[in-house]
PDB file of C-alpha atoms in Angstrom:
ATOM      1  CA  MET A   1      94.431 103.284 103.952  1.00  0.00           C
ATOM      2  CA  GLN A   2      95.966 106.559 102.810  1.00  0.00           C
ATOM      3  CA  ASN A   3      98.941 106.736 100.470  1.00  0.00           C
ATOM      4  CA  GLN A   4     101.482 109.186 101.878  1.00  0.00           C
ATOM      5  CA  LYS A   5     104.027 110.702  99.537  1.00  0.00           C
ATOM      6  CA  VAL A   6     107.642 110.209 100.613  1.00  0.00           C
ATOM      7  CA  ASP A   7     109.529 113.409  99.881  1.00  0.00           C
ATOM      8  CA  LEU A   8     113.220 112.521  99.997  1.00  0.00           C
ATOM      9  CA  GLU A   9     115.968 114.205  97.995  1.00  0.00           C
ATOM     10  CA  ILE A  10     117.212 110.906  96.583  1.00  0.00           C
ATOM     11  CA  PHE A  11     113.814 110.159  95.025  1.00  0.00           C
ATOM     12  CA  GLU A  12     113.550 113.654  93.579  1.00  0.00           C
ATOM     13  CA  LYS A  13     117.048 113.383  92.114  1.00  0.00           C
ATOM     14  CA  ALA A  14     116.142 110.037  90.496  1.00  0.00           C
ATOM     15  CA  SER A  15     112.854 111.526  89.159  1.00  0.00           C
ATOM     16  CA  LEU A  16     110.776 108.992  91.105  1.00  0.00           C
ATOM     17  CA  GLU A  17     107.387 109.445  92.739  1.00  0.00           C
ATOM     18  CA  VAL A  18     107.290 107.287  95.887  1.00  0.00           C
ATOM     19  CA  HIS A  19     104.266 106.799  98.130  1.00  0.00           C
ATOM     20  CA  LEU A  20     103.858 104.679 101.258  1.00  0.00           C
ATOM     21  CA  LYS A  21     100.502 102.998 101.850  1.00  0.00           C
ATOM     22  CA  ARG A  22      99.949 103.380 105.594  1.00  0.00           C
ATOM     23  CA  GLU A  23      98.598  99.915 106.378  1.00  0.00           C
ATOM     24  CA  ASP A  24     100.178 100.372 109.812  1.00  0.00           C
ATOM     25  CA  GLU A  25      97.238 102.671 110.617  1.00  0.00           C
ATOM     26  CA  ILE A  26      94.550 100.084 109.855  1.00  0.00           C
ATOM     27  CA  HIS A  27      94.262  99.040 113.533  1.00  0.00           C
ATOM     28  CA  PRO A  28      96.126 100.134 116.704  1.00  0.00           C
ATOM     29  CA  VAL A  29      97.273  96.572 117.496  1.00  0.00           C
ATOM     30  CA  VAL A  30      96.407  94.230 114.619  1.00  0.00           C
ATOM     31  CA  SER A  31      98.037  96.506 112.066  1.00  0.00           C
ATOM     32  CA  GLY A  32      99.153  96.197 108.480  1.00  0.00           C
ATOM     33  CA  ASN A  33      99.281  92.844 106.758  1.00  0.00           C
ATOM     34  CA  LYS A  34      98.460  91.003 110.008  1.00  0.00           C
ATOM     35  CA  PHE A  35      94.938  92.414 109.900  1.00  0.00           C
ATOM     36  CA  ARG A  36      94.608  91.362 106.265  1.00  0.00           C
ATOM     37  CA  LYS A  37      95.959  87.848 106.869  1.00  0.00           C
ATOM     38  CA  LEU A  38      93.834  87.159 109.935  1.00  0.00           C
ATOM     39  CA  LYS A  39      90.558  88.502 108.520  1.00  0.00           C
ATOM     40  CA  TYR A  40      89.412  85.452 106.548  1.00  0.00           C
ATOM     41  CA  ASN A  41      91.296  82.931 108.696  1.00  0.00           C
ATOM     42  CA  LEU A  42      89.425  83.915 111.862  1.00  0.00           C
ATOM     43  CA  LEU A  43      86.114  84.037 109.992  1.00  0.00           C
ATOM     44  CA  HIS A  44      86.877  80.471 108.867  1.00  0.00           C
ATOM     45  CA  VAL A  45      87.586  79.420 112.476  1.00  0.00           C
ATOM     46  CA  LEU A  46      84.277  80.859 113.682  1.00  0.00           C
ATOM     47  CA  GLU A  47      82.234  79.508 110.792  1.00  0.00           C
ATOM     48  CA  HIS A  48      83.595  75.968 111.133  1.00  0.00           C
ATOM     49  CA  GLY A  49      83.450  75.711 114.910  1.00  0.00           C
ATOM     50  CA  TYR A  50      87.125  75.171 115.722  1.00  0.00           C
ATOM     51  CA  ARG A  51      87.952  75.161 119.437  1.00  0.00           C
ATOM     52  CA  GLY A  52      90.885  77.527 119.034  1.00  0.00           C
ATOM     53  CA  VAL A  53      93.874  78.639 116.939  1.00  0.00           C
ATOM     54  CA  LEU A  54      97.409  77.265 117.075  1.00  0.00           C
ATOM     55  CA  THR A  55     100.091  79.253 115.276  1.00  0.00           C
ATOM     56  CA  PHE A  56     103.856  79.770 115.157  1.00  0.00           C
ATOM     57  CA  GLY A  57     106.464  82.525 115.422  1.00  0.00           C
ATOM     58  CA  GLY A  58     109.739  83.807 116.803  1.00  0.00           C
ATOM     59  CA  ALA A  59     110.380  85.886 119.902  1.00  0.00           C
ATOM     60  CA  PHE A  60     109.677  89.204 118.124  1.00  0.00           C
ATOM     61  CA  SER A  61     106.879  87.941 115.870  1.00  0.00           C
ATOM     62  CA  ASN A  62     104.318  90.586 114.924  1.00  0.00           C
ATOM     63  CA  HIS A  63     102.098  87.705 113.837  1.00  0.00           C
ATOM     64  CA  ILE A  64     102.122  86.185 117.331  1.00  0.00           C
ATOM     65  CA  ALA A  65     101.197  89.488 118.988  1.00  0.00           C
ATOM     66  CA  ALA A  66      98.481  90.279 116.435  1.00  0.00           C
ATOM     67  CA  THR A  67      96.955  86.799 116.545  1.00  0.00           C
ATOM     68  CA  ALA A  68      96.756  86.887 120.334  1.00  0.00           C
ATOM     69  CA  TYR A  69      94.919  90.209 120.309  1.00  0.00           C
ATOM     70  CA  ALA A  70      92.594  89.335 117.430  1.00  0.00           C
ATOM     71  CA  CYS A  71      91.680  85.971 118.957  1.00  0.00           C
ATOM     72  CA  LYS A  72      90.856  87.577 122.288  1.00  0.00           C
ATOM     73  CA  GLU A  73      88.643  90.138 120.539  1.00  0.00           C
ATOM     74  CA  ALA A  74      86.853  87.326 118.673  1.00  0.00           C
ATOM     75  CA  GLY A  75      86.537  85.120 121.769  1.00  0.00           C
ATOM     76  CA  ILE A  76      88.762  82.389 120.317  1.00  0.00           C
ATOM     77  CA  PRO A  77      91.301  80.537 122.531  1.00  0.00           C
ATOM     78  CA  CYS A  78      94.793  80.509 121.024  1.00  0.00           C
ATOM     79  CA  ALA A  79      98.253  79.060 121.495  1.00  0.00           C
ATOM     80  CA  GLY A  80     101.601  80.038 120.007  1.00  0.00           C
ATOM     81  CA  VAL A  81     104.503  77.711 119.298  1.00  0.00           C
ATOM     82  CA  ILE A  82     107.585  79.888 119.858  1.00  0.00           C
ATOM     83  CA  ARG A  83     111.004  79.225 118.316  1.00  0.00           C
ATOM     84  CA  GLY A  84     113.689  78.889 121.010  1.00  0.00           C
ATOM     85  CA  GLU A  85     113.282  76.487 123.921  1.00  0.00           C
ATOM     86  CA  GLU A  86     115.764  78.542 125.943  1.00  0.00           C
ATOM     87  CA  LEU A  87     113.272  81.422 126.111  1.00  0.00           C
ATOM     88  CA  LYS A  88     110.949  79.624 128.511  1.00  0.00           C
ATOM     89  CA  ASP A  89     113.375  80.230 131.391  1.00  0.00           C
ATOM     90  CA  LYS A  90     113.866  83.927 130.601  1.00  0.00           C
ATOM     91  CA  PRO A  91     111.645  86.957 131.253  1.00  0.00           C
ATOM     92  CA  LEU A  92     109.231  87.478 128.363  1.00  0.00           C
ATOM     93  CA  ASN A  93     110.104  90.276 125.967  1.00  0.00           C
ATOM     94  CA  ASP A  94     107.519  92.938 125.090  1.00  0.00           C
ATOM     95  CA  THR A  95     106.073  90.981 122.160  1.00  0.00           C
ATOM     96  CA  LEU A  96     105.636  87.700 124.020  1.00  0.00           C
ATOM     97  CA  ALA A  97     104.433  89.439 127.185  1.00  0.00           C
ATOM     98  CA  ALA A  98     101.766  91.229 125.137  1.00  0.00           C
ATOM     99  CA  ALA A  99     100.666  87.948 123.560  1.00  0.00           C
ATOM    100  CA  SER A 100     100.521  86.217 126.931  1.00  0.00           C
ATOM    101  CA  SER A 101      98.543  89.080 128.467  1.00  0.00           C
ATOM    102  CA  GLN A 102      95.904  88.569 125.763  1.00  0.00           C
ATOM    103  CA  GLY A 103      95.483  84.953 126.823  1.00  0.00           C
ATOM    104  CA  MET A 104      97.734  83.186 124.309  1.00  0.00           C
ATOM    105  CA  LEU A 105      99.349  80.021 125.683  1.00  0.00           C
ATOM    106  CA  LEU A 106     103.055  80.064 124.802  1.00  0.00           C
ATOM    107  CA  HIS A 107     104.593  76.725 123.840  1.00  0.00           C
ATOM    108  CA  PHE A 108     108.398  77.001 123.544  1.00  0.00           C
ATOM    109  CA  VAL A 109     110.229  74.464 121.370  1.00  0.00           C
ATOM    110  CA  SER A 110     113.809  73.898 120.232  1.00  0.00           C
ATOM    111  CA  ARG A 111     114.950  75.406 116.958  1.00  0.00           C
ATOM    112  CA  GLU A 112     115.306  71.904 115.518  1.00  0.00           C
ATOM    113  CA  THR A 113     111.684  71.070 116.384  1.00  0.00           C
ATOM    114  CA  TYR A 114     110.553  74.434 115.032  1.00  0.00           C
ATOM    115  CA  ARG A 115     112.146  73.756 111.643  1.00  0.00           C
ATOM    116  CA  GLU A 116     109.990  70.627 111.339  1.00  0.00           C
ATOM    117  CA  LYS A 117     106.848  72.272 112.727  1.00  0.00           C
ATOM    118  CA  MET A 118     104.685  71.630 109.647  1.00  0.00           C
ATOM    119  CA  SER A 119     105.814  68.059 108.960  1.00  0.00           C
ATOM    120  CA  SER A 120     103.153  65.333 109.113  1.00  0.00           C
ATOM    121  CA  GLU A 121     104.637  64.006 112.340  1.00  0.00           C
ATOM    122  CA  MET A 122     104.663  67.399 114.054  1.00  0.00           C
ATOM    123  CA  LYS A 123     101.164  68.263 112.868  1.00  0.00           C
ATOM    124  CA  ALA A 124      99.950  65.058 114.495  1.00  0.00           C
ATOM    125  CA  ARG A 125     101.651  66.121 117.733  1.00  0.00           C
ATOM    126  CA  TRP A 126     100.055  69.566 117.614  1.00  0.00           C
ATOM    127  CA  ARG A 127      96.602  68.070 117.018  1.00  0.00           C
ATOM    128  CA  ALA A 128      97.061  65.713 119.954  1.00  0.00           C
ATOM    129  CA  ALA A 129      98.207  68.531 122.234  1.00  0.00           C
ATOM    130  CA  TYR A 130      95.562  71.007 121.024  1.00  0.00           C
ATOM    131  CA  PRO A 131      92.562  68.958 119.842  1.00  0.00           C
ATOM    132  CA  GLY A 132      90.094  70.822 117.669  1.00  0.00           C
ATOM    133  CA  TYR A 133      92.444  73.762 117.096  1.00  0.00           C
ATOM    134  CA  TYR A 134      92.881  75.351 113.675  1.00  0.00           C
ATOM    135  CA  ILE A 135      96.551  75.227 112.632  1.00  0.00           C
ATOM    136  CA  LEU A 136      97.574  78.609 111.199  1.00  0.00           C
ATOM    137  CA  PRO A 137     101.040  78.602 109.536  1.00  0.00           C
ATOM    138  CA  GLU A 138     103.907  80.838 110.601  1.00  0.00           C
ATOM    139  CA  GLY A 139     103.198  84.421 109.588  1.00  0.00           C
ATOM    140  CA  GLY A 140      99.582  83.459 108.902  1.00  0.00           C
ATOM    141  CA  SER A 141     100.392  82.701 105.258  1.00  0.00           C
ATOM    142  CA  ASN A 142      97.889  80.454 103.482  1.00  0.00           C
ATOM    143  CA  ASP A 143      95.227  80.786 100.776  1.00  0.00           C
ATOM    144  CA  LEU A 144      92.908  82.735 103.083  1.00  0.00           C
ATOM    145  CA  ALA A 145      95.719  85.145 103.981  1.00  0.00           C
ATOM    146  CA  VAL A 146      96.501  85.719 100.299  1.00  0.00           C
ATOM    147  CA  ARG A 147      92.800  86.492  99.751  1.00  0.00           C
ATOM    148  CA  GLY A 148      92.929  89.112 102.502  1.00  0.00           C
ATOM    149  CA  CYS A 149      96.186  90.680 101.310  1.00  0.00           C
ATOM    150  CA  ALA A 150      94.849  90.953  97.762  1.00  0.00           C
ATOM    151  CA  GLU A 151      92.491  93.601  99.183  1.00  0.00           C
ATOM    152  CA  ILE A 152      95.402  95.918 100.091  1.00  0.00           C
ATOM    153  CA  LEU A 153      95.494  97.391  96.591  1.00  0.00           C
ATOM    154  CA  THR A 154      92.539  99.516  95.477  1.00  0.00           C
ATOM    155  CA  ALA A 155      91.350 100.841  92.117  1.00  0.00           C
ATOM    156  CA  GLU A 156      93.108 104.147  92.881  1.00  0.00           C
ATOM    157  CA  ASP A 157      96.438 102.294  93.134  1.00  0.00           C
ATOM    158  CA  ALA A 158      96.325 101.348  89.447  1.00  0.00           C
ATOM    159  CA  ARG A 159      98.260 104.554  88.636  1.00  0.00           C
ATOM    160  CA  PHE A 160     101.459 103.160  90.170  1.00  0.00           C
ATOM    161  CA  ASP A 161     104.013 101.311  88.039  1.00  0.00           C
ATOM    162  CA  VAL A 162     105.742  99.381  90.830  1.00  0.00           C
ATOM    163  CA  ILE A 163     104.428  97.901  94.081  1.00  0.00           C
ATOM    164  CA  CYS A 164     106.984  97.167  96.818  1.00  0.00           C
ATOM    165  CA  ALA A 165     106.587  95.144 100.006  1.00  0.00           C
ATOM    166  CA  ALA A 166     108.747  93.473 102.608  1.00  0.00           C
ATOM    167  CA  VAL A 167     108.564  89.676 102.648  1.00  0.00           C
ATOM    168  CA  GLY A 168     108.532  87.315 105.620  1.00  0.00           C
ATOM    169  CA  THR A 169     106.712  84.098 104.748  1.00  0.00           C
ATOM    170  CA  GLY A 170     105.450  85.217 101.328  1.00  0.00           C
ATOM    171  CA  GLY A 171     101.701  85.497 101.927  1.00  0.00           C
ATOM    172  CA  THR A 172     101.524  89.274 101.696  1.00  0.00           C
ATOM    173  CA  LEU A 173     103.542  89.433  98.486  1.00  0.00           C
ATOM    174  CA  ALA A 174     101.392  86.678  96.955  1.00  0.00           C
ATOM    175  CA  GLY A 175      98.304  88.710  97.843  1.00  0.00           C
ATOM    176  CA  LEU A 176      99.739  91.859  96.285  1.00  0.00           C
ATOM    177  CA  ILE A 177     100.614  89.960  93.120  1.00  0.00           C
ATOM    178  CA  THR A 178      97.064  88.599  93.019  1.00  0.00           C
ATOM    179  CA  GLY A 179      95.571  92.061  93.573  1.00  0.00           C
ATOM    180  CA  SER A 180      97.955  93.954  91.287  1.00  0.00           C
ATOM    181  CA  HIS A 181      96.681  95.844  88.246  1.00  0.00           C
ATOM    182  CA  PRO A 182      97.680  95.222  84.604  1.00  0.00           C
ATOM    183  CA  GLY A 183     101.141  96.546  83.799  1.00  0.00           C
ATOM    184  CA  GLN A 184     102.308  96.687  87.426  1.00  0.00           C
ATOM    185  CA  HIS A 185     105.466  94.982  88.669  1.00  0.00           C
ATOM    186  CA  VAL A 186     105.608  93.773  92.283  1.00  0.00           C
ATOM    187  CA  ILE A 187     108.960  93.711  94.113  1.00  0.00           C
ATOM    188  CA  GLY A 188     109.489  91.815  97.352  1.00  0.00           C
ATOM    189  CA  PHE A 189     112.236  92.648  99.863  1.00  0.00           C
ATOM    190  CA  PRO A 190     112.835  89.518 101.990  1.00  0.00           C
ATOM    191  CA  ALA A 191     113.720  89.985 105.658  1.00  0.00           C
ATOM    192  CA  LEU A 192     115.235  86.496 105.674  1.00  0.00           C
ATOM    193  CA  LYS A 193     118.410  85.161 104.110  1.00  0.00           C
ATOM    194  CA  GLY A 194     118.196  82.624 101.297  1.00  0.00           C
ATOM    195  CA  ASP A 195     116.285  82.051  98.070  1.00  0.00           C
ATOM    196  CA  PHE A 196     113.642  79.658  99.422  1.00  0.00           C
ATOM    197  CA  LEU A 197     110.893  82.322  99.393  1.00  0.00           C
ATOM    198  CA  LYS A 198     110.416  82.085  95.640  1.00  0.00           C
ATOM    199  CA  GLU A 199     109.259  78.489  96.060  1.00  0.00           C
ATOM    200  CA  GLU A 200     106.787  79.572  98.756  1.00  0.00           C
ATOM    201  CA  ILE A 201     105.305  82.383  96.666  1.00  0.00           C
ATOM    202  CA  VAL A 202     104.745  80.279  93.531  1.00  0.00           C
ATOM    203  CA  LYS A 203     102.542  77.981  95.622  1.00  0.00           C
ATOM    204  CA  PHE A 204      99.952  80.781  95.639  1.00  0.00           C
ATOM    205  CA  VAL A 205     100.380  82.625  92.317  1.00  0.00           C
ATOM    206  CA  GLN A 206     100.901  81.859  88.649  1.00  0.00           C
ATOM    207  CA  SER A 207     101.635  85.427  87.517  1.00  0.00           C
ATOM    208  CA  GLU A 208     105.174  86.393  86.568  1.00  0.00           C
ATOM    209  CA  ASN A 209     104.952  90.151  87.186  1.00  0.00           C
ATOM    210  CA  TRP A 210     107.114  90.028  90.300  1.00  0.00           C
ATOM    211  CA  SER A 211     110.691  89.708  91.530  1.00  0.00           C
ATOM    212  CA  LEU A 212     112.680  89.570  94.768  1.00  0.00           C
ATOM    213  CA  GLN A 213     115.498  91.855  95.947  1.00  0.00           C
ATOM    214  CA  THR A 214     117.365  89.573  98.338  1.00  0.00           C
ATOM    215  CA  ARG A 215     120.306  91.726  99.481  1.00  0.00           C
ATOM    216  CA  PHE A 216     118.608  93.961 102.058  1.00  0.00           C
ATOM    217  CA  HIS A 217     117.928  91.474 104.894  1.00  0.00           C
ATOM    218  CA  PHE A 218     120.651  92.902 107.194  1.00  0.00           C
ATOM    219  CA  GLY A 219     121.642  89.431 108.383  1.00  0.00           C
ATOM    220  CA  GLY A 220     118.209  87.862 108.649  1.00  0.00           C
ATOM    221  CA  TYR A 221     114.938  88.044 110.512  1.00  0.00           C
ATOM    222  CA  ALA A 222     114.861  90.471 113.465  1.00  0.00           C
ATOM    223  CA  ARG A 223     118.513  91.399 112.860  1.00  0.00           C
ATOM    224  CA  ILE A 224     119.483  95.013 112.413  1.00  0.00           C
ATOM    225  CA  ASN A 225     122.605  97.129 112.786  1.00  0.00           C
ATOM    226  CA  GLU A 226     123.625 100.736 113.325  1.00  0.00           C
ATOM    227  CA  ILE A 227     123.252 101.534 109.615  1.00  0.00           C
ATOM    228  CA  LEU A 228     119.583 100.503 109.598  1.00  0.00           C
ATOM    229  CA  VAL A 229     118.842 102.297 112.884  1.00  0.00           C
ATOM    230  CA  ASP A 230     120.394 105.506 111.518  1.00  0.00           C
ATOM    231  CA  PHE A 231     118.325 105.135 108.350  1.00  0.00           C
ATOM    232  CA  MET A 232     115.101 104.613 110.329  1.00  0.00           C
ATOM    233  CA  ASN A 233     115.729 107.625 112.545  1.00  0.00           C
ATOM    234  CA  SER A 234     116.666 109.842 109.610  1.00  0.00           C
ATOM    235  CA  PHE A 235     113.597 108.668 107.661  1.00  0.00           C
ATOM    236  CA  LYS A 236     111.284 109.497 110.567  1.00  0.00           C
ATOM    237  CA  LEU A 237     112.823 112.940 111.071  1.00  0.00           C
ATOM    238  CA  LYS A 238     112.501 113.786 107.371  1.00  0.00           C
ATOM    239  CA  THR A 239     109.048 112.294 106.678  1.00  0.00           C
ATOM    240  CA  GLY A 240     107.354 111.909 110.066  1.00  0.00           C
ATOM    241  CA  ILE A 241     106.745 108.219 109.298  1.00  0.00           C
ATOM    242  CA  PRO A 242     107.923 105.551 111.781  1.00  0.00           C
ATOM    243  CA  LEU A 243     109.232 102.304 110.283  1.00  0.00           C
ATOM    244  CA  ASP A 244     109.454  98.905 111.926  1.00  0.00           C
ATOM    245  CA  PRO A 245     112.945  97.386 112.187  1.00  0.00           C
ATOM    246  CA  VAL A 246     112.114  93.879 110.950  1.00  0.00           C
ATOM    247  CA  TYR A 247     110.317  94.518 107.670  1.00  0.00           C
ATOM    248  CA  THR A 248     109.336  97.948 106.348  1.00  0.00           C
ATOM    249  CA  ALA A 249     112.622  99.683 107.256  1.00  0.00           C
ATOM    250  CA  LYS A 250     114.598  97.116 105.260  1.00  0.00           C
ATOM    251  CA  MET A 251     112.272  97.570 102.288  1.00  0.00           C
ATOM    252  CA  MET A 252     112.533 101.375 102.336  1.00  0.00           C
ATOM    253  CA  TYR A 253     116.308 101.177 102.724  1.00  0.00           C
ATOM    254  CA  GLY A 254     116.384  98.848  99.717  1.00  0.00           C
ATOM    255  CA  ILE A 255     114.225 101.167  97.609  1.00  0.00           C
ATOM    256  CA  GLN A 256     116.556 104.067  98.422  1.00  0.00           C
ATOM    257  CA  VAL A 257     119.659 102.083  97.452  1.00  0.00           C
ATOM    258  CA  LEU A 258     118.041 100.952  94.199  1.00  0.00           C
ATOM    259  CA  ALA A 259     117.092 104.556  93.456  1.00  0.00           C
ATOM    260  CA  GLU A 260     120.700 105.648  94.014  1.00  0.00           C
ATOM    261  CA  GLU A 261     121.889 102.871  91.689  1.00  0.00           C
ATOM    262  CA  GLY A 262     119.513 103.948  88.910  1.00  0.00           C
ATOM    263  CA  TYR A 263     117.530 100.718  89.051  1.00  0.00           C
ATOM    264  CA  PHE A 264     114.202 102.469  88.371  1.00  0.00           C
ATOM    265  CA  ASN A 265     113.494 104.348  85.151  1.00  0.00           C
ATOM    266  CA  PRO A 266     112.985 108.118  85.605  1.00  0.00           C
ATOM    267  CA  GLY A 267     109.315 108.913  86.046  1.00  0.00           C
ATOM    268  CA  THR A 268     108.488 105.593  87.724  1.00  0.00           C
ATOM    269  CA  LYS A 269     105.642 105.775  90.245  1.00  0.00           C
ATOM    270  CA  ILE A 270     106.283 103.484  93.224  1.00  0.00           C
ATOM    271  CA  LEU A 271     103.820 102.414  95.911  1.00  0.00           C
ATOM    272  CA  ALA A 272     105.476 100.824  98.945  1.00  0.00           C
ATOM    273  CA  ILE A 273     103.373  99.014 101.564  1.00  0.00           C
ATOM    274  CA  HIS A 274     103.879  99.802 105.259  1.00  0.00           C
ATOM    275  CA  THR A 275     103.022  96.424 106.797  1.00  0.00           C
ATOM    276  CA  GLY A 276     102.919  97.602 110.430  1.00  0.00           C
ATOM    277  CA  GLY A 277     104.935  95.878 113.140  1.00  0.00           C
ATOM    278  CA  LEU A 278     105.638  99.007 115.183  1.00  0.00           C
ATOM    279  CA  GLN A 279     104.793  97.065 118.361  1.00  0.00           C
ATOM    280  CA  GLY A 280     108.208  95.418 118.109  1.00  0.00           C
ATOM    281  CA  ILE A 281     110.219  98.640 118.533  1.00  0.00           C
ATOM    282  CA  PRO A 282     110.358  98.709 122.388  1.00  0.00           C
ATOM    283  CA  GLY A 283     111.649  95.138 122.505  1.00  0.00           C
ATOM    284  CA  MET A 284     114.166  95.807 119.767  1.00  0.00           C
ATOM    285  CA  ASN A 285     115.387  98.904 121.594  1.00  0.00           C
ATOM    286  CA  ARG A 286     116.099  96.791 124.663  1.00  0.00           C
ATOM    287  CA  GLU A 287     118.270  94.529 122.503  1.00  0.00           C
ATOM    288  CA  LEU A 288     120.026  97.537 120.968  1.00  0.00           C
ATOM    289  CA  LYS A 289     120.642  99.038 124.403  1.00  0.00           C
ATOM    290  CA  ARG A 290     122.101  95.732 125.611  1.00  0.00           C
ATOM    291  CA  LYS A 291     124.466  95.754 122.615  1.00  0.00           C
ATOM    292  CA  LYS A 292     125.283  99.454 123.243  1.00  0.00           C
ATOM    293  CA  LEU A 293     123.945 100.495 119.834  1.00  0.00           C
ATOM    294  CA  PRO A 294     121.876 103.593 118.957  1.00  0.00           C
ATOM    295  CA  LEU A 295     118.163 103.330 119.732  1.00  0.00           C
ATOM    296  CA  ILE A 296     115.209 103.651 117.361  1.00  0.00           C
ATOM    297  CA  LEU A 297     113.338 106.934 117.823  1.00  0.00           C
TER     298      LEU A 297
END
């Protein structure tokens, strides 16, 4: 995917060269890191003769929407365990409606059950309910996903000093760390509150050339406010690049704040990864409209 230079005054003032790798353009539906994560997982499903795929996500999950589409294209039945039992009695939002239209069976569970979704007891329940299905973790993050995400960085990307990416479940960042070049530092911008992600990432990597910036989550997963919406709209008007509200927008906002604070040395070359997720904008705009907040362009 092409690296697009981000020409913003703040980066010029800080003497930084910032590029955005447009992984969002890799596929019209299964875009960004979702394509990378699913690549080897679905090959594994086909090669080993699983009957289908069972995975997990929230109401606005890009992973759920991408998995549904990719499974339909590959001829693989799929089911999604969705966080929030109360959602089953409400009209489906754009993300869940898209997943359902692709043939994904939606299985709504309470938030308490969802927290325990990968326990031994719950795995046994999933296997009983969906016999022969391959269990794909939330966000698609496992060893096969890390292998796919390691392919994001190319030989041409070795010229960058810093690699930046938003973090959900940690698989993409682990892949970038694995695929990073000597001398590069990888920075993750979690979309979730809390410090638990470090423990998840070290399950996949031994390298120490990475860090997390944990203060740009805007309240947690799928939560945004007027400040972030204004930033997204301004960024699109100035650069022509749309950002998704859950991940990439928070990362780019964080990079801008760090630049203003002098965090990066002058002359630093930064490559940020656009991980897709633009499919979630219509649904998020409905939430913003309901809350009488500005809409995403």
